Amino acid sequence: MARKRMIQAMNEALLEEMERDPSIVLFGEDVKASLFGDTKGLWKRFGADRVRDTPICEALISGMAVGAAAAGRRVICHMMFGNFVYTGMDAIANQAAKLRYMTNGQIKLPITYLAVSGGGRSAAAQHSDAIHPVLANLGGVKVVMPGSPADAKGLLKSAIRDDDPVFFLQAAGRGGEPGEVPEDEYLIPLGRAAIRRPGRDLSLVAIGAMVRPALKAAEALSGEGIEVEVVDPRTVVPLDLETIFASVRRTGRLVVVDEARDTCSVASHLAALVAERAFDALLAPIRRVTVPDCCIPYAPVLERAILPNVEAIERAVRETLAWRRPA
Amino acid sequence: MAAGGSNLPREELLEMYRRMVLIRRIEEQLARDCAAGKLPGPVHLYIGEEAVAVGVCRHLSERDWITSTHRGHGHFLAKGGDPARMMAEIYGRADGICGGFGGSMHVADFSKGIIGANGIVGGGIALATGAALAAQLDGDGRIAVAFFGDGAANQGVLMEALNVASLWKLPLILVCENNGFSEFSPTATVTSGSIAERARPFGVPFREIDGNDVIAVWQAADVAVRRAREGRGPSLIEARTYRTRGHVEYEVTFITEPYRDEAEVDAWRARDPIDRFARRLREEDPGVADELAAIDAAVEETVRAAVRFAESSPEPDPASARGHMFATAP
């Protein structure tokens, strides 16, 4: 084990996978300069053929990824900010997510789209959306949301080796967060949730960047004798329902923390699934801690007022535990 | 038989004729099938534009890539796609080239380099650019061709593709089929300036040609294909042609006011690419008439066989509707 920042772990994953598989081509805006640090050094190591700076033209590059993959390449396409995915959305929603299905499985589309997602850095409304619900709703793309540096590395390597389009969404502004990363090669499979902290009283499912505040809240509540089980789905497509349902059946209570806007968030989807299939196990209504249906503001004090935080999570946990069936 | 000084071998000229006739007869069948209510979904016919697909695709092997449009039957057949399996696909049958999951707007056969028709206007342009990048990295002389219409020329992605393909010298040929209409809008009402000349500021060679003259198309494609295979970069060809059918076959059910003059359609019918080519072949070699008649008869039989194949194919199993979303199932 060594202590590394998330962005370093991602950089290692990219380097190792491009070394391992010469069919990989990586392109995107400023991947040479590397705004976030994830693609740092790749151009120097692998050359201008395999690592390409593109113009700022998301409509083209998101579709080029599909064409190059259809023609036999393994592709890593850097979309930079999650909000820029919207500009490239035709090729993502209409081509990447559908071409295999429409052609009866004639092809594989091994594409990893990289983007940062979510707020917290005063980047304002057009650089701060948590875009995973939009992508999860497409049906034909997988969506990975790592919650730690070790997961980021193992999940990114799996994403690159996967034969389907995968969005790897790194939580914006969290690239600098350190964590222990194994030295030896390892993969973390897509679709396998992790129990970050066991607990008997309530299941707290936290997605991507929300894992950290969820663990802090769980730690604080533990001091009061409240034992919360923190579940990190790690990928929202596929979603490891087995692990989540098993946890809910053990604890009887569920709070989901999701940095998405409330309407059609993954938290909403998960709440619906649990209500539908595990209603008998519930001792209290499911609670969601999400972002209200508004834009992400600029001023730090405004942004803090909008995004889920430790206090909001603690409050939701307490209220769920305090709930009693009306007489 | 030189066909306008092209010096093309006789067999090649007859093969171009055969492919154009095949596309025409298959689509006339589809027009009848649509009118008879036999097709589950919409079809956009390529009748009158066959010379473009054939003149370009005769330069391509199965290892080259093409992307096509919602009006894509002609490209599929010109590139060597199987007419019977295409017919079964449009009928929505299990033996369709896409198992009934795609239909007319998504006929594709990757084993023949056909990345497929595309329901999104301009949707194939970025895909072909990506395939050209893969071809360039492979370095084995393969190329990619994007067929698109004048409507798609107004999508911004064309400019993005011209820019990147020129910068990276990608083996890409952009073939604009200017058929006079952007769905129901005459091109002049929605398109300013020249489409071909949109390539000029990017330093991409361009030509505007008579898209109803298969030899002219063949010759323009010859230059562009050579350039691409030699690693000298992309080209744009604007082929002027005409959509003699409507935008979509069932438009008679909702178009109440005509959007074009019948006289205009008749004038273009007089320039029909297949009639013109056949006339030219006969003028240069009266002896060819028997061979053309034999090709016509063989194509008629191919179309009948395609219909029989499609009609006898079962409908897909409803239990398979979830299809092949992922290669690695979650």
XYZ file of C-alpha atoms in Angstrom:
657
model
C 0.000 0.000 0.000
C 1.027 3.549 -0.692
C -0.734 6.808 -0.047
C -1.857 8.395 -3.308
C -4.211 11.037 -4.573
C -7.198 9.895 -6.609
C -5.946 11.595 -9.749
C -2.563 9.831 -9.408
C -4.336 6.515 -9.074
C -6.279 7.241 -12.254
C -3.112 8.310 -14.048
C -1.495 4.998 -13.093
C -4.501 3.058 -14.344
C -4.377 4.818 -17.722
C -0.643 4.326 -18.011
C -0.752 0.639 -17.109
C -3.653 -0.121 -19.436
C -2.192 1.741 -22.417
C 1.068 -0.088 -21.810
C -0.744 -3.409 -21.668
C -2.985 -2.934 -24.730
C -1.473 -1.240 -27.810
C -4.913 -1.012 -29.471
C -5.917 1.737 -27.031
C -6.152 5.257 -28.412
C -6.868 8.200 -26.112
C -8.142 11.575 -27.263
C -9.855 14.649 -25.944
C -9.424 18.328 -25.269
C -6.033 19.206 -23.766
C -5.145 15.672 -22.752
C -1.497 16.621 -23.247
C -1.626 19.572 -20.862
C -4.052 17.598 -18.633
C -6.290 20.017 -16.797
C -6.996 17.527 -14.009
C -3.746 15.522 -14.076
C -5.279 12.178 -15.019
C -3.684 12.079 -18.506
C -0.377 13.647 -17.442
C 2.687 12.116 -19.129
C 0.709 9.861 -21.456
C 1.503 11.844 -24.603
C 5.208 11.705 -23.801
C 5.077 7.991 -23.057
C 2.843 6.775 -25.898
C 3.324 9.393 -28.595
C 1.139 11.628 -30.716
C -0.533 8.762 -32.585
C -2.132 7.158 -29.556
C -2.619 10.263 -27.403
C -4.284 13.094 -29.274
C -5.321 16.595 -28.352
C -8.547 17.389 -30.149
C -10.131 20.726 -30.915
C -13.016 21.733 -28.657
C -15.688 19.796 -30.529
C -17.560 17.370 -28.294
C -20.173 16.471 -30.931
C -17.390 15.057 -33.075
C -15.131 13.406 -30.503
C -17.916 11.558 -28.707
C -18.934 10.115 -32.093
C -15.384 9.446 -33.231
C -15.047 7.255 -30.166
C -17.949 5.156 -31.468
C -16.569 4.958 -35.011
C -13.051 4.074 -33.891
C -14.399 1.429 -31.493
C -16.634 -0.024 -34.215
C -13.537 -0.193 -36.410
C -11.641 -2.232 -33.838
C -9.936 0.181 -31.477
C -10.233 0.377 -27.702
C -10.963 4.035 -27.046
C -10.569 6.426 -24.145
C -12.352 9.697 -24.855
C -11.870 12.565 -22.400
C -14.928 14.830 -22.204
C -13.349 17.061 -19.508
C -16.297 18.528 -17.560
C -19.497 16.554 -17.179
C -21.527 19.431 -18.546
C -19.620 19.159 -21.830
C -21.109 15.689 -22.230
C -24.353 17.473 -23.118
C -22.627 19.024 -26.158
C -21.552 15.554 -27.242
C -24.848 13.951 -26.350
C -26.099 12.875 -29.795
C -23.284 10.425 -30.330
C -23.547 9.231 -26.740
C -27.318 8.793 -26.524
C -28.103 7.934 -30.141
C -24.966 6.131 -31.264
C -22.825 4.747 -28.391
C -25.802 3.625 -26.324
C -27.712 2.104 -29.243
C -25.479 0.916 -32.068
C -24.838 -2.530 -30.594
C -28.513 -3.118 -29.779
C -29.821 -1.805 -33.114
C -27.470 -4.080 -35.033
C -28.347 -7.189 -33.007
C -25.035 -7.348 -31.185
C -22.881 -7.324 -34.324
C -20.225 -5.244 -32.565
C -18.602 -4.427 -29.284
C -17.984 -0.796 -28.396
C -15.085 -0.697 -25.935
C -15.129 2.989 -25.044
C -14.279 4.700 -21.764
C -15.574 8.246 -21.579
C -13.812 10.232 -18.857
C -15.367 13.287 -17.221
C -15.458 15.037 -13.901
C -18.918 15.370 -12.453
C -20.576 17.338 -9.675
C -20.018 20.580 -7.800
C -18.270 21.973 -4.766
C -15.651 24.211 -6.331
C -17.496 27.403 -7.279
C -17.364 26.376 -10.925
C -20.993 27.553 -11.219
C -23.965 26.035 -12.982
C -22.391 25.103 -16.332
C -19.442 23.197 -14.841
C -20.997 21.531 -11.800
C -23.780 19.166 -12.815
C -23.770 15.636 -11.483
C -24.541 13.979 -14.799
C -24.901 10.318 -13.828
C -28.740 10.161 -13.773
C -28.950 11.374 -17.386
C -26.400 8.769 -18.461
C -27.900 5.976 -16.353
C -31.241 6.587 -18.035
C -29.804 5.932 -21.513
C -29.731 2.211 -20.859
C -26.802 1.407 -23.122
C -23.879 2.879 -21.193
C -22.314 1.824 -17.916
C -21.612 4.465 -15.276
C -18.759 4.247 -12.786
C -18.467 6.599 -9.776
C -15.447 5.875 -7.622
C -15.438 6.941 -3.967
C -11.743 6.443 -3.145
C -8.325 6.470 -4.856
C -7.978 2.675 -4.614
C -11.397 2.186 -6.171
C -10.660 4.782 -8.838
C -7.665 2.798 -10.034
C -9.241 -0.652 -9.936
C -12.517 0.515 -11.465
C -10.848 2.544 -14.219
C -8.781 -0.466 -15.279
C -11.952 -2.565 -15.429
C -13.770 0.177 -17.344
C -11.017 0.304 -19.969
C -11.013 -3.488 -20.376
C -14.804 -3.612 -20.589
C -16.244 -4.198 -24.059
C -19.094 -1.682 -23.626
C -19.282 2.113 -23.450
C -18.475 3.134 -19.866
C -18.620 6.582 -18.313
C -16.001 6.995 -15.641
C -17.109 9.978 -13.566
C -14.540 11.352 -11.205
C -15.985 13.590 -8.521
C -15.049 17.169 -9.404
C -12.562 18.747 -7.065
C -11.875 15.455 -5.254
C -8.899 14.392 -7.371
C -6.545 15.576 -4.647
C -8.046 13.409 -1.925
C -5.503 10.872 -0.679
C -6.024 7.225 0.131
C -4.200 3.934 0.388
C -3.650 2.296 -3.018
C -2.311 -1.271 -3.394
C 1.055 -1.592 -5.123
C 0.316 -4.772 -7.054
C -1.993 -4.915 -10.035
C -5.665 -5.317 -9.173
C -9.063 -4.880 -10.814
C -12.370 -3.986 -9.199
C -15.277 -5.458 -11.161
C -18.080 -3.205 -12.363
C -21.379 -3.844 -10.599
C -20.001 -4.836 -7.196
C -20.889 -2.547 -4.273
C -18.661 -2.191 -1.215
C -19.709 -1.983 2.415
C -17.521 0.851 3.642
C -18.574 0.535 7.248
C -20.792 -2.117 8.791
C -23.708 -1.119 11.023
C -26.944 -2.587 12.336
C -29.289 0.409 12.631
C -29.624 1.917 9.141
C -28.310 1.443 5.601
C -26.744 4.616 4.232
C -26.139 4.271 0.490
C -23.761 6.993 -0.699
C -22.899 7.514 -4.367
C -19.498 8.694 -5.630
C -18.405 11.917 -3.950
C -21.023 11.391 -1.257
C -19.140 8.452 0.264
C -16.818 10.747 2.196
C -19.446 12.894 3.945
C -21.484 9.738 4.563
C -18.539 8.115 6.355
C -17.982 11.284 8.401
C -21.639 11.331 9.392
C -21.505 7.627 10.299
C -18.434 8.253 12.438
C -20.105 11.118 14.315
C -23.322 9.142 14.858
C -21.357 6.169 16.132
C -20.283 8.346 19.059
C -23.942 8.460 20.058
C -24.385 4.701 19.711
C -26.050 4.883 16.280
C -24.445 2.310 13.989
C -24.939 3.157 10.331
C -23.952 0.783 7.510
C -22.370 2.770 4.676
C -22.807 1.148 1.254
C -20.889 2.477 -1.760
C -22.436 1.150 -5.019
C -19.245 2.132 -6.944
C -21.128 1.820 -10.242
C -24.683 3.054 -10.805
C -24.951 1.058 -14.058
C -24.840 -1.799 -13.326
C -26.256 -1.280 -9.840
C -25.479 -3.971 -7.261
C -28.995 -4.396 -5.906
C -28.127 -7.653 -4.202
C -25.713 -6.021 -1.751
C -27.998 -3.035 -1.188
C -31.108 -5.166 -0.582
C -29.201 -7.467 1.774
C -28.089 -4.450 3.796
C -31.625 -2.990 3.934
C -32.989 -6.380 5.025
C -30.441 -6.419 7.868
C -31.085 -2.867 9.082
C -34.715 -2.163 8.060
C -33.962 1.466 7.250
C -32.568 3.254 4.186
C -31.151 6.707 3.495
C -29.660 7.371 0.042
C -27.220 10.236 -0.549
C -26.841 11.371 -4.143
C -25.308 14.592 -5.470
C -27.856 14.611 -8.306
C -30.838 16.895 -8.599
C -33.770 15.292 -6.829
C -36.051 14.568 -9.788
C -35.038 11.268 -11.359
C -31.867 11.009 -9.274
C -30.314 7.596 -8.771
C -31.443 7.996 -5.150
C -35.044 8.209 -6.391
C -34.604 5.138 -8.547
C -33.073 3.151 -5.716
C -35.790 4.278 -3.292
C -38.429 3.087 -5.758
C -36.771 -0.299 -6.184
C -36.450 -0.872 -2.449
C -40.047 0.267 -1.815
C -41.223 -2.074 -4.551
C -39.209 -5.163 -3.704
C -38.254 -4.917 -0.027
C -41.212 -3.063 1.462
C -41.735 -5.834 3.982
C -38.272 -5.216 5.444
C -38.737 -1.476 6.021
C -39.255 -0.113 9.532
C -39.451 3.504 8.348
C -39.970 5.481 5.121
C -36.931 5.734 2.831
C -35.192 9.126 2.889
C -33.207 10.729 0.087
C -30.542 13.381 0.548
C -30.156 15.019 -2.851
C -29.717 18.415 -4.510
C -32.874 20.497 -4.855
C -34.149 20.925 -8.414
C -32.164 24.071 -9.092
C -28.836 25.069 -10.652
C -25.564 24.833 -8.770
C -24.707 28.389 -7.657
C -21.333 30.130 -7.681
C -20.781 31.797 -4.279
C -19.369 29.253 -1.788
C -22.022 30.026 0.790
C -24.792 29.459 -1.765
C -23.229 26.262 -3.079
C -22.826 24.878 0.433
C -26.491 25.560 1.029
C -27.425 23.343 -1.932
C -25.087 20.334 -1.870
C -25.587 17.380 0.501
C -23.247 17.623 3.491
C -22.452 15.821 6.737
C -25.114 17.723 8.687
C -27.872 16.986 6.184
C -26.942 13.303 6.172
C -26.910 13.136 9.980
C -30.288 14.844 10.102
C -31.816 12.398 7.623
C -30.433 9.450 9.596
C -31.764 10.756 12.912
C -35.205 11.503 11.486
C -35.425 8.055 9.909
C -34.479 6.397 13.184
C -36.939 8.562 15.117
C -39.834 7.767 12.802
C -42.753 5.996 14.419
C -45.830 4.653 12.694
C -48.677 7.090 13.474
C -51.060 5.570 15.974
C -16.979 0.306 -74.748
C -15.376 3.294 -73.067
C -18.402 5.020 -71.506
C -17.519 8.640 -71.927
C -13.803 8.106 -72.170
C -13.596 6.536 -68.728
C -11.661 3.523 -70.012
C -13.438 1.360 -67.501
C -13.496 -2.342 -68.345
C -16.754 -3.664 -69.722
C -17.325 -5.967 -66.705
C -16.985 -3.007 -64.365
C -19.514 -0.948 -66.310
C -21.974 -3.818 -66.308
C -21.449 -4.358 -62.557
C -22.209 -0.698 -61.891
C -25.352 -1.038 -63.964
C -26.346 -4.216 -62.103
C -25.931 -2.617 -58.685
C -27.925 0.471 -59.616
C -30.740 -1.668 -61.006
C -30.683 -3.884 -57.903
C -31.101 -0.869 -55.618
C -33.889 0.499 -57.827
C -35.883 -2.724 -58.050
C -35.550 -3.519 -54.341
C -36.806 -0.061 -53.476
C -39.669 -0.179 -55.975
C -40.683 -3.367 -54.207
C -40.475 -1.561 -50.856
C -42.627 1.279 -52.213
C -45.302 -1.256 -53.185
C -44.953 -3.031 -49.844
C -45.335 0.232 -47.969
C -48.418 1.215 -49.971
C -49.859 -2.229 -49.250
C -49.284 -1.740 -45.528
C -46.802 -4.597 -45.342
C -43.979 -2.675 -43.651
C -44.137 -2.074 -39.904
C -42.052 1.130 -39.989
C -41.111 4.096 -42.184
C -38.897 3.775 -45.273
C -36.971 6.587 -46.969
C -36.256 5.656 -50.561
C -33.091 6.382 -52.536
C -34.739 6.125 -55.973
C -33.009 8.498 -58.397
C -29.795 8.712 -56.344
C -28.327 5.260 -57.039
C -25.359 6.503 -59.071
C -23.800 8.141 -56.012
C -23.622 5.049 -53.788
C -22.547 2.809 -56.662
C -19.983 5.169 -58.185
C -18.276 5.588 -54.800
C -18.591 2.056 -53.386
C -17.109 0.411 -56.499
C -13.768 1.761 -55.218
C -14.144 0.183 -51.793
C -13.403 -3.263 -50.465
C -15.212 -4.968 -47.616
C -12.419 -3.794 -45.337
C -13.156 -0.114 -45.968
C -15.789 1.558 -43.806
C -18.917 3.450 -44.759
C -21.519 5.266 -42.710
C -24.869 5.996 -44.207
C -28.107 7.846 -43.571
C -31.803 7.258 -42.930
C -31.967 6.863 -46.745
C -29.486 4.029 -46.518
C -30.650 0.995 -48.536
C -28.602 2.084 -51.563
C -25.355 2.363 -49.621
C -25.945 -0.996 -47.962
C -26.491 -2.749 -51.298
C -23.773 -0.855 -53.173
C -21.232 -1.887 -50.510
C -22.178 -5.535 -50.955
C -24.838 -6.018 -48.282
C -27.191 -8.979 -48.753
C -30.506 -7.869 -50.326
C -32.512 -10.747 -48.812
C -31.324 -10.062 -45.290
C -31.943 -6.344 -45.761
C -35.471 -7.093 -46.961
C -36.092 -9.355 -43.960
C -34.846 -6.574 -41.679
C -37.227 -4.036 -43.164
C -40.053 -6.577 -42.812
C -39.091 -6.823 -39.117
C -38.120 -10.495 -39.256
C -35.718 -12.651 -37.251
C -33.452 -13.316 -40.236
C -33.031 -9.619 -40.925
C -29.466 -8.377 -41.036
C -30.067 -6.864 -37.560
C -32.512 -9.508 -36.351
C -35.407 -7.070 -36.598
C -33.902 -4.801 -33.932
C -32.943 -1.991 -36.296
C -35.224 -1.806 -39.325
C -34.808 0.305 -42.435
C -32.988 3.196 -40.751
C -30.351 0.969 -39.141
C -29.348 -1.669 -41.697
C -25.698 -2.498 -40.965
C -23.238 -5.277 -41.673
C -19.914 -4.724 -39.937
C -18.412 -7.791 -41.610
C -18.710 -5.880 -44.891
C -17.548 -2.545 -43.488
C -21.090 -1.171 -43.351
C -21.238 0.716 -40.034
C -24.796 1.312 -40.992
C -27.662 3.523 -41.877
C -28.405 6.126 -39.244
C -31.638 7.687 -38.075
C -29.933 10.894 -36.966
C -29.289 13.384 -39.764
C -25.507 13.881 -39.754
C -25.076 11.079 -37.221
C -22.727 9.075 -39.423
C -20.202 11.859 -39.996
C -18.460 11.586 -36.618
C -18.578 7.784 -36.769
C -16.825 7.729 -40.142
C -14.221 10.184 -38.833
C -13.549 7.797 -35.941
C -13.336 4.826 -38.291
C -10.875 6.836 -40.407
C -8.770 7.422 -37.296
C -8.766 3.667 -36.589
C -7.809 3.025 -40.223
C -5.001 5.547 -40.036
C -3.626 3.914 -36.873
C -3.856 0.476 -38.507
C -1.855 1.910 -41.413
C -3.024 -0.679 -43.926
C -4.548 1.639 -46.516
C -8.129 1.293 -45.397
C -10.379 4.330 -45.687
C -13.747 5.539 -44.411
C -16.545 7.179 -46.376
C -19.386 9.174 -44.822
C -22.481 9.491 -46.997
C -24.781 12.299 -45.878
C -27.400 14.568 -47.362
C -27.643 18.293 -47.955
C -29.761 18.436 -44.796
C -26.900 16.997 -42.751
C -24.519 19.539 -44.284
C -26.218 22.063 -42.016
C -25.267 20.121 -38.881
C -22.261 21.650 -37.105
C -20.555 18.281 -36.828
C -19.628 18.506 -40.535
C -17.442 21.519 -39.764
C -15.931 19.716 -36.786
C -15.136 16.691 -38.956
C -13.605 18.777 -41.767
C -11.378 20.482 -39.218
C -10.100 17.349 -37.487
C -9.819 15.234 -40.654
C -7.766 17.965 -42.316
C -5.553 18.535 -39.243
C -4.849 14.828 -38.847
C -4.864 13.958 -42.577
C -7.428 11.247 -41.960
C -8.324 8.817 -44.784
C -11.892 10.119 -44.915
C -14.178 10.945 -47.835
C -17.209 13.074 -47.131
C -19.844 12.439 -49.792
C -22.737 14.875 -49.708
C -25.739 13.691 -51.674
C -27.499 16.929 -52.446
C -30.908 15.610 -53.414
C -32.691 18.945 -53.334
C -34.587 18.469 -50.102
C -33.977 18.676 -46.383
C -36.927 16.463 -45.445
C -39.780 18.607 -46.827
C -37.859 21.871 -47.212
C -36.327 22.617 -50.611
C -32.572 22.915 -50.084
C -32.429 26.555 -51.191
C -34.811 27.549 -48.394
C -32.594 26.148 -45.624
C -29.049 26.128 -47.040
C -26.927 29.161 -47.894
C -23.958 29.233 -50.238
C -22.273 26.149 -51.603
C -21.951 22.922 -49.627
C -18.875 21.793 -51.556
C -17.091 25.058 -50.826
C -17.536 24.592 -47.107
C -14.387 22.440 -47.406
C -12.285 25.291 -48.794
C -11.280 27.117 -45.578
C -10.169 23.817 -44.057
C -7.818 23.152 -46.970
C -9.807 20.073 -47.933
C -10.093 19.385 -51.687
C -13.675 19.470 -52.903
C -15.646 18.885 -56.074
C -19.214 19.404 -57.103
C -20.316 16.773 -59.594
C -23.336 15.477 -61.469
C -24.582 12.832 -59.062
C -26.843 11.317 -61.716
C -23.841 10.365 -63.853
C -22.319 7.228 -62.397
C -19.114 7.657 -64.397
C -18.642 11.205 -63.090
C -19.162 9.926 -59.563
C -16.749 7.044 -60.165
C -14.113 9.435 -61.480
C -14.423 11.931 -58.627
C -14.334 9.121 -56.078
C -11.290 7.648 -57.795
C -9.296 10.815 -57.102
C -10.531 11.090 -53.491
C -9.956 7.409 -52.726
C -6.399 7.491 -54.059
C -5.658 10.565 -51.988
C -7.062 8.926 -48.843
C -5.263 5.620 -49.376
C -1.976 7.396 -49.953
C -2.289 9.172 -46.604
C -2.819 12.607 -48.131
C -6.002 13.326 -46.217
C -9.706 13.894 -46.645
C -11.839 15.120 -49.558
C -15.382 16.340 -49.935
C -17.592 15.459 -52.900
C -20.944 17.146 -53.392
C -23.015 15.029 -55.766
C -25.981 16.937 -57.212
C -28.882 14.566 -57.533
C -32.613 14.476 -56.887
C -35.000 12.647 -54.612
C -37.766 11.564 -56.966
C -39.792 9.950 -54.158
C -40.906 11.801 -51.043
C -38.914 12.191 -47.859
C -40.654 9.195 -46.356
C -43.007 6.816 -48.131
C -46.019 7.318 -45.916
C -45.910 11.128 -46.293
C -48.983 10.968 -48.541
C -50.911 10.353 -45.322
C -49.995 13.707 -43.768
C -48.696 16.086 -46.467
C -51.732 18.068 -47.558
C -50.049 20.804 -49.627
C -47.488 19.790 -52.287
C -44.009 21.070 -51.458
C -42.654 20.807 -55.020
C -43.814 21.033 -58.628
C -44.486 17.843 -60.535
C -42.740 19.489 -63.501
C -39.530 19.615 -61.474
C -39.820 15.934 -60.610
C -40.455 15.089 -64.267
C -37.439 17.099 -65.387
C -35.227 15.094 -63.027
C -36.864 11.804 -64.034
C -35.691 12.614 -67.563
C -32.166 12.628 -66.140
C -32.616 9.294 -64.371
C -29.155 7.873 -63.618
C -29.991 4.320 -64.651
C -31.739 5.236 -67.934
C -28.946 7.644 -68.808
C -26.250 5.074 -68.139
C -28.051 2.333 -70.053
C -28.560 4.678 -73.007
C -24.893 5.600 -73.005
C -23.817 1.970 -72.875
C -26.124 1.104 -75.774
C -24.973 4.058 -77.842
C -21.367 3.052 -77.465
C -22.035 -0.627 -78.031
C -25.441 -1.640 -79.413
C -24.493 -5.256 -78.690
C -24.760 -4.618 -74.955
C -28.570 -4.551 -75.007
C -28.882 -8.304 -74.528
C -26.525 -8.230 -71.569
C -28.472 -5.409 -69.925
C -31.694 -7.341 -70.415
C -30.097 -10.405 -68.834
C -28.981 -8.298 -65.847
C -32.490 -6.858 -65.532
C -33.977 -10.355 -65.481
C -31.446 -11.625 -62.933
C -32.106 -8.647 -60.663
C -35.870 -9.253 -60.874
C -35.228 -12.776 -59.676
C -32.964 -11.524 -56.847
C -35.746 -9.215 -55.696
C -38.337 -12.015 -55.815
C -35.961 -14.263 -53.854
C -35.385 -11.500 -51.298
C -39.132 -11.102 -50.799
C -39.598 -14.867 -50.466
C -36.767 -15.016 -47.940
C -38.198 -12.126 -45.931
C -41.759 -13.434 -46.001
C -40.730 -16.900 -44.925
C -38.591 -15.653 -42.062
C -40.260 -15.833 -38.638
C -40.945 -12.808 -36.505
C -38.390 -12.295 -33.726
C -39.051 -13.972 -30.392
C -40.680 -11.391 -28.091
C -38.696 -12.905 -25.211
C -35.533 -11.616 -26.926
C -36.694 -7.961 -26.935
C -34.079 -6.887 -24.421
C -31.569 -7.857 -27.082
C -27.849 -7.301 -26.922
C -27.577 -4.082 -24.929
C -24.195 -4.996 -23.486
C -21.336 -7.210 -24.619
C -20.544 -7.931 -20.965
C -23.912 -8.301 -19.308
C -24.219 -6.520 -15.962
